[in-house]
Coordinates of C-alpha atoms and ligand atoms in Angstrom, one line a residue:
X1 CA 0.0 0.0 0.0
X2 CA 0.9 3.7 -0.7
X3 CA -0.9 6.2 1.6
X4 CA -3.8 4.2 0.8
X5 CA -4.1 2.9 -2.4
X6 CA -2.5 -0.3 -3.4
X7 CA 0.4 0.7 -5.8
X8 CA 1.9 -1.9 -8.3
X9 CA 5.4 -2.5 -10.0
X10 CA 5.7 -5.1 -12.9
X11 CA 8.9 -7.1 -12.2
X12 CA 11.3 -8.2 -15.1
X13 CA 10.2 -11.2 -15.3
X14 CA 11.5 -12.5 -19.2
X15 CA 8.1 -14.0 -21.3
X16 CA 8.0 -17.6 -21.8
X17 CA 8.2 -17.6 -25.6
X18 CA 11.6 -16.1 -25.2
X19 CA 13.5 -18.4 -22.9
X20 CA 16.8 -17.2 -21.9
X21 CA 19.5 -18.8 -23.7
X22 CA 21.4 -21.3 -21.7
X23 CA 18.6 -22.1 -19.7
X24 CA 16.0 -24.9 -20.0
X25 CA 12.4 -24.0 -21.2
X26 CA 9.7 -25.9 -19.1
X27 CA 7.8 -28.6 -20.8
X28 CA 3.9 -27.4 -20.9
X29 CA 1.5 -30.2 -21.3
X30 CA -0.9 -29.1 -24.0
X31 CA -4.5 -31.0 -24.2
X32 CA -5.3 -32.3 -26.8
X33 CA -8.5 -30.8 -28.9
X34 CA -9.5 -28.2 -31.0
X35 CA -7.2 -25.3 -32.0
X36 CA -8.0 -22.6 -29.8
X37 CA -7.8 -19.0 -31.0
X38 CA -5.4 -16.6 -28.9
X39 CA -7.3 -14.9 -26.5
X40 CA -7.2 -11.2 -27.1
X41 CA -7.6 -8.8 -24.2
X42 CA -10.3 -6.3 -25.3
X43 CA -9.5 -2.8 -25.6
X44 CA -12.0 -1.5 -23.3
X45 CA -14.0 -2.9 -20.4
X46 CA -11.9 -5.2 -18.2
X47 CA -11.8 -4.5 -14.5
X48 CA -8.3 -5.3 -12.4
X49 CA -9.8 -8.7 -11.0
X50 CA -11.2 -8.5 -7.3
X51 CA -8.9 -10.7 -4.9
X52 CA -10.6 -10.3 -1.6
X53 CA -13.7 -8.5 -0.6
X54 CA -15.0 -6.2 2.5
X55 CA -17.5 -5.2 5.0
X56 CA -20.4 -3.8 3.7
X57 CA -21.3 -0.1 3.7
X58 CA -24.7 1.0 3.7
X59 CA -26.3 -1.0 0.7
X60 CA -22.5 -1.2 -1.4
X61 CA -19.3 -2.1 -0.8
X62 CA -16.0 -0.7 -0.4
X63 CA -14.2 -1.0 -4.4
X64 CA -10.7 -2.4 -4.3
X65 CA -8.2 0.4 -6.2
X66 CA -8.6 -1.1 -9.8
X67 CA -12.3 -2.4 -9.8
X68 CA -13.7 0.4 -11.7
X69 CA -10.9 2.0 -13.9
X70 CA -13.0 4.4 -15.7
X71 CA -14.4 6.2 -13.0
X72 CA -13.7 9.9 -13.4
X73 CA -13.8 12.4 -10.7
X74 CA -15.7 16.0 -11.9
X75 CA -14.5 18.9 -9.3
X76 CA -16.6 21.2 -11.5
X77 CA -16.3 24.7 -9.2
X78 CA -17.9 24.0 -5.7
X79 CA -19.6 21.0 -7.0
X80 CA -18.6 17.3 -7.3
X81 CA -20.0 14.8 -9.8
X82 CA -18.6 11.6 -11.7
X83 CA -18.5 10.8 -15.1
X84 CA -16.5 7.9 -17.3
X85 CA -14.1 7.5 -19.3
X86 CA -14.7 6.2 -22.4
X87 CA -11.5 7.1 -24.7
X88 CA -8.1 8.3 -24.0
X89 CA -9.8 12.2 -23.7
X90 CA -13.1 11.6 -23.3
X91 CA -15.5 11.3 -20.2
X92 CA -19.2 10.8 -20.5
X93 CA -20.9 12.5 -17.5
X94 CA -24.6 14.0 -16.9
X95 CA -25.5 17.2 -18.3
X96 CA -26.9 18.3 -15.0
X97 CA -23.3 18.6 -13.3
X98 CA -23.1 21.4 -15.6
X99 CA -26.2 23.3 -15.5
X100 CA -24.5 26.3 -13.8
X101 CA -22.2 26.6 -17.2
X102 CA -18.8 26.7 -15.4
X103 CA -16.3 27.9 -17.0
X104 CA -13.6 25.2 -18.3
X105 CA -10.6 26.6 -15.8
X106 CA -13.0 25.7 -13.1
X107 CA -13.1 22.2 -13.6
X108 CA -10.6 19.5 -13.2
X109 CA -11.0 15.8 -13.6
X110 CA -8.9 13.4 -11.9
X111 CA -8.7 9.4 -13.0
X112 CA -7.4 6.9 -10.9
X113 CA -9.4 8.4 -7.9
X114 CA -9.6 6.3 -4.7
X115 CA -10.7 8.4 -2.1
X116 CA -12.7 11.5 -2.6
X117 CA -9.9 14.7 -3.3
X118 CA -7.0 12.3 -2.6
X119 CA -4.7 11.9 -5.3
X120 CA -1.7 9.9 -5.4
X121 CA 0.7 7.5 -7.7
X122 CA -2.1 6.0 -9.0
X123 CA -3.7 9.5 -10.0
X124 CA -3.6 11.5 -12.9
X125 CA -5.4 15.4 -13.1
X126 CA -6.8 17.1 -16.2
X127 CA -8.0 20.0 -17.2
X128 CA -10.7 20.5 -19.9
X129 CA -10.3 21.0 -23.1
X130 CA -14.0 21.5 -23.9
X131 CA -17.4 20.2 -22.8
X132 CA -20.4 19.6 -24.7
X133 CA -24.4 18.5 -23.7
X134 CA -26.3 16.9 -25.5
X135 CA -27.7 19.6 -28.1
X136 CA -31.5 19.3 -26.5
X137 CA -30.8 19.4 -23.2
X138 CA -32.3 22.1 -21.6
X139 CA -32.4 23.3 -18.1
X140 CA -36.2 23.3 -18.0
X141 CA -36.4 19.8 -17.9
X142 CA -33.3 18.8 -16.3
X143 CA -33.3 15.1 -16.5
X144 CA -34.1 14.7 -20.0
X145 CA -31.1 13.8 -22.2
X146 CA -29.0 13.8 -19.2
X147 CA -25.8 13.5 -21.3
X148 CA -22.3 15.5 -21.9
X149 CA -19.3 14.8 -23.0
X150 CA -15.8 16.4 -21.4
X151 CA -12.8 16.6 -23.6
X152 CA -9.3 16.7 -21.5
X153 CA -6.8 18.6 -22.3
X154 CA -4.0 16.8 -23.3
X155 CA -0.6 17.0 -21.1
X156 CA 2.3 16.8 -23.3
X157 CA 0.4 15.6 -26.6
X158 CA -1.3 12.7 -24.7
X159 CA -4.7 12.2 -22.6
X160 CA -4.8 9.4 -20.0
X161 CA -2.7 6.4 -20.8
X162 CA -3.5 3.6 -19.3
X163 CA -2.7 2.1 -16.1
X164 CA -4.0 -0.8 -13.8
X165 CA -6.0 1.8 -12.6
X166 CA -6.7 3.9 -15.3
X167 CA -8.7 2.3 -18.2
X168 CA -11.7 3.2 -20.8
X169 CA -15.2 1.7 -20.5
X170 CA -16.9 0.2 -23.7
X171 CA -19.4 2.1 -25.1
X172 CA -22.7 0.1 -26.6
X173 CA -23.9 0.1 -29.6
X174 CA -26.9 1.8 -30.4
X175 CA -28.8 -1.5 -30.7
X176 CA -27.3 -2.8 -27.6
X177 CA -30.0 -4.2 -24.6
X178 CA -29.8 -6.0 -21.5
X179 CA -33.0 -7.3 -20.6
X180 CA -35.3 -6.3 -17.8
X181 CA -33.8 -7.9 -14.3
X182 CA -30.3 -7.7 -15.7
X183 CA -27.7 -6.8 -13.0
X184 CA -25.5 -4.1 -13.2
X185 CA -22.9 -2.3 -11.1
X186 CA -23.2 1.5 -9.8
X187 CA -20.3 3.0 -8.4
X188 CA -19.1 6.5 -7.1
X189 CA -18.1 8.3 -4.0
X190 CA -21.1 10.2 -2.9
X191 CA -23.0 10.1 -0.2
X192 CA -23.8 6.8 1.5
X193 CA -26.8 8.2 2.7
X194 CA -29.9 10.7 2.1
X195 CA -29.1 13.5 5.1
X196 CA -25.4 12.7 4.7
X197 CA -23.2 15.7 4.1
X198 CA -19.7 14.1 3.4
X199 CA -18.1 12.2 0.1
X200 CA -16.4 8.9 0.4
X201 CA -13.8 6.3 -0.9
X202 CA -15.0 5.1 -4.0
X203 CA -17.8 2.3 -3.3
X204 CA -19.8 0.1 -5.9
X205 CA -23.5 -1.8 -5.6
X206 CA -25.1 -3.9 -7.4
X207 CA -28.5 -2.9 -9.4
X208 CA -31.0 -4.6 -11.4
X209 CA -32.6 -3.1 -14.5
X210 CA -36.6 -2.7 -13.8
X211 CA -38.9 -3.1 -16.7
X212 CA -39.8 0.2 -18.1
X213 CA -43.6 0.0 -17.6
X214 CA -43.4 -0.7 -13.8
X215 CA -40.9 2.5 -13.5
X216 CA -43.8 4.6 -15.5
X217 CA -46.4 3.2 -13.2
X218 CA -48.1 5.9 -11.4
X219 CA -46.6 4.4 -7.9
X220 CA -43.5 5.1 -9.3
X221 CA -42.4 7.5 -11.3
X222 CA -45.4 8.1 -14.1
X223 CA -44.6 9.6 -16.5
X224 CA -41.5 11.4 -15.4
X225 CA -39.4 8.8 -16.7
X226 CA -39.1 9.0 -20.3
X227 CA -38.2 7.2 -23.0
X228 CA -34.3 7.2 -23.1
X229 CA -34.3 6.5 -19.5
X230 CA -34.1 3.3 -17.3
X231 CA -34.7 2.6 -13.5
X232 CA -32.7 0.3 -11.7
X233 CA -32.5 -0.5 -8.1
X234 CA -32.3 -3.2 -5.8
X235 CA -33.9 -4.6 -2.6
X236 CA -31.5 -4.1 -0.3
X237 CA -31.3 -0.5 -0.9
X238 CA -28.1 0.0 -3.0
X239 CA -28.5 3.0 -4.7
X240 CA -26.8 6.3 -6.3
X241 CA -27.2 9.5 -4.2
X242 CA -25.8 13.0 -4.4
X243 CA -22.1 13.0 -6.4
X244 CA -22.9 10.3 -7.6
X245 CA -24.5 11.9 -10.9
X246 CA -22.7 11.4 -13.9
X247 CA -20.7 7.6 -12.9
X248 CA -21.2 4.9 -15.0
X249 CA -24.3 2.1 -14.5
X250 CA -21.8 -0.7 -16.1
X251 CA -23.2 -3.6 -17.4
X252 CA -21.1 -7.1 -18.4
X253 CA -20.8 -9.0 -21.0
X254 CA -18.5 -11.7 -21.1
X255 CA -16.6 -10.3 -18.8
X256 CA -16.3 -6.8 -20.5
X257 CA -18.3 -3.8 -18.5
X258 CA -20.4 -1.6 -20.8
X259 CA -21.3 2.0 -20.0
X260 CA -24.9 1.2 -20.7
X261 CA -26.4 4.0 -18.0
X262 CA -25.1 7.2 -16.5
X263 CA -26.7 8.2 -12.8
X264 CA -29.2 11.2 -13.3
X265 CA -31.9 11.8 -10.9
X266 CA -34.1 9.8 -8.4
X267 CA -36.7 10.4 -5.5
X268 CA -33.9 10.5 -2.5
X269 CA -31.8 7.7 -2.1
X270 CA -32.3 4.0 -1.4
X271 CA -36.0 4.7 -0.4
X272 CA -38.1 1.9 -0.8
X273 CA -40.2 1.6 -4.5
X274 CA -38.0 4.8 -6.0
X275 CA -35.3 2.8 -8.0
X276 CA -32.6 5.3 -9.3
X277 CA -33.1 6.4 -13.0
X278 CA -30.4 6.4 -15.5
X279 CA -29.7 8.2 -18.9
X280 CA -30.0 5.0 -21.4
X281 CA -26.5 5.6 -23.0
X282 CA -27.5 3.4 -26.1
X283 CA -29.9 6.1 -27.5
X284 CA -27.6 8.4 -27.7
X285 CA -24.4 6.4 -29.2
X286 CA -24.4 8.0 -32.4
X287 CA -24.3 11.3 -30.8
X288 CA -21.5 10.3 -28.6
X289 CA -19.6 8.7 -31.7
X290 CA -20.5 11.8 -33.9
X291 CA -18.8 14.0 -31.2
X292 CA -15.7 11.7 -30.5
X293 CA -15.2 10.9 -34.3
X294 CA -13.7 7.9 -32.5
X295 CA -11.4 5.6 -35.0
X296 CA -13.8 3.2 -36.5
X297 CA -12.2 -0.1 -35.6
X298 CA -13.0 0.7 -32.0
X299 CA -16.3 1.5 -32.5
X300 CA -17.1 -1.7 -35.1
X301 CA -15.1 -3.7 -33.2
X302 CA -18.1 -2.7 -29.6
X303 CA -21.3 -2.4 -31.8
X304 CA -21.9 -5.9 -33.3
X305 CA -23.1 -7.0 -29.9
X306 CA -26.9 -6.5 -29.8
X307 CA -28.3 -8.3 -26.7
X308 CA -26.8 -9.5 -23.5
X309 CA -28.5 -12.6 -21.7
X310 CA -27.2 -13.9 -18.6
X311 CA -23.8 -12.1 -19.1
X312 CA -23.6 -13.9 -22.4
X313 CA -23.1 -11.6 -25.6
X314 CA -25.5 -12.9 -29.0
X315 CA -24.1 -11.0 -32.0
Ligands
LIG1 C1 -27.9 13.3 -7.1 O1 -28.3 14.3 -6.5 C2 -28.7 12.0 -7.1 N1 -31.1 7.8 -6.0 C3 -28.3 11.0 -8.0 C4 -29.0 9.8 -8.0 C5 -30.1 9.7 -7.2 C6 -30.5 10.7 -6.3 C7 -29.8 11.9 -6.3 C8 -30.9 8.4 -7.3 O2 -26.8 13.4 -7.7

């Protein structure tokens, strides 16, 4: 541990397909069957894997350093909000973190982030180059299209590079859906509950996406929630709260996390039959690919997955 975030070295350690000459090269036992392809490790997505777990927190659980490499953390002027990274200098947040129109000098964005305004080894800070809502958002109805997109300002020709701790989400495909009762993961550092007044070390739940129509039942929601919205919640009260507006509701498949909501608004926190409600990132992919002109073999290479059933991709 540094401070308190668990730093890493990589040790020289010399491959296997290169064994040192002189020496010996173990004998691997390869079974027998069907050629198998190399595996490649996907671009975006993959989480540092979880070794051990903790205590509970209030409906979520502490996140090891690593878990959720995309998370961004927004100090936009006096306010906090999340957002997630989803290309070397590009951070999807909500629109709503920016509803007082800062100015860009005013806000800094910081990847890496274990506790809330800590930064470290493991940290890198931005500025902004530029950031951009969603061209109908309006203030008037502040949870509709509840999407921007923050552009950093490179530091010596380059945005983030990547890191154990430090790596983009994949963005879905327009066409991309996980059915109703998925499970997802929420994370961010706000507050762990409704009067609290404090942010925290980061901290991720579990929530499960709730069918449309029971969100837009009049017990619910009605007809605030709209189409490119989804509610998700959970029994045990694991939900977003205040600062966490703008983090990533990251959904797997195959093992490969998907920004598929961004936290936006609810009816307090964690209160019993008011799930949270989330931006539906899919709806507004082309948007986010117009704006990004990301390279295409990125964004061909995410959108040819259409549905995800019990974690398992069908192309
Ligand atoms: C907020 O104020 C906030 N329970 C975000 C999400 C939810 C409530 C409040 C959903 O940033």
């Amino acid at each position: 541990m540094t401070g308190r975030a668990v730093s890493w070295e990589y040790c020289a350690i010399e491959p296997c397909s290169k064994p040192a000459l002189g020496r010996r090269s173990p004998v691997l036992a390869v079974a027998p069957g069907p050629s198998r392809r190399p595996v490649r490790t996907p671009a975006c997505g993959k989480r540092q894997e979880k070794r051990i777990s903790r205590g509970r927190i209030l409906g979520g659980t502490s996140a090891l350093p690593g878990a959720h490499p995309w998370m961004a953390a927004l100090y936009i002027a006096d306010e906090f909000c999340a957002g997630t990274l989803v290309s070397s200098c590009w951070i999807v947040s909500a629109a709503h973190c920016f509803l007082r129109n800062p100015l860009k000098s005013q806000i800094r964005v910081v990847l890496g982030q274990h506790s809330f305004n800590d930064t470290g080894p493991n940290t890198r800070t931005f500025a902004v180059q530029d950031y951009i809502l969603y061209p109908r958002y309006t203030q008037f109805e502040p949870t509709l299209n509840d999407i921007a997109l923050v552009k950093l300002k490179k530091v010596e020709g380059r945005c983030a590079l990547k890191t154990p701790f430090i790596r983009p989400i994949c963005l879905p495909g327009k066409d991309l859906t996980f059915p109703d009762h998925s499970c997802c993961k929420i994370s961010g550092w706000g507050h762990m509950h409704e009067k609290a007044n404090s942010y925290s070390h980061l901290m991720e739940g579990v929530v499960k996406i709730i069918p449309f129509d029971q969100c837009s039942s009049p017990d619910v929601y009605g007809s605030e929630v709209r189409s490119g919205m989804l509610c998700a919640g959970s029994e045990s009260c694991v939900d977003a709260c205040q600062g966490d507006s703008g983090g990533p509701l990251a959904c797997d498949c195959d093992g490969v996390s998907f920004l598929y909501g961004i936290i936006s608004w609810g009816d307090g926190c964690g209160r019993s039959g008011k799930p949270g409600v989330y931006t539906l990132v899919p709806k507004y992919s082309d948007w986010i690919n117009s704006v990004i002109k990301k390279s295409r073999k990125t964004s061909v290479n995410r959108t040819t997955i259409d549905i995800c059933i019990g974690s398992q991709c069908q192309r």
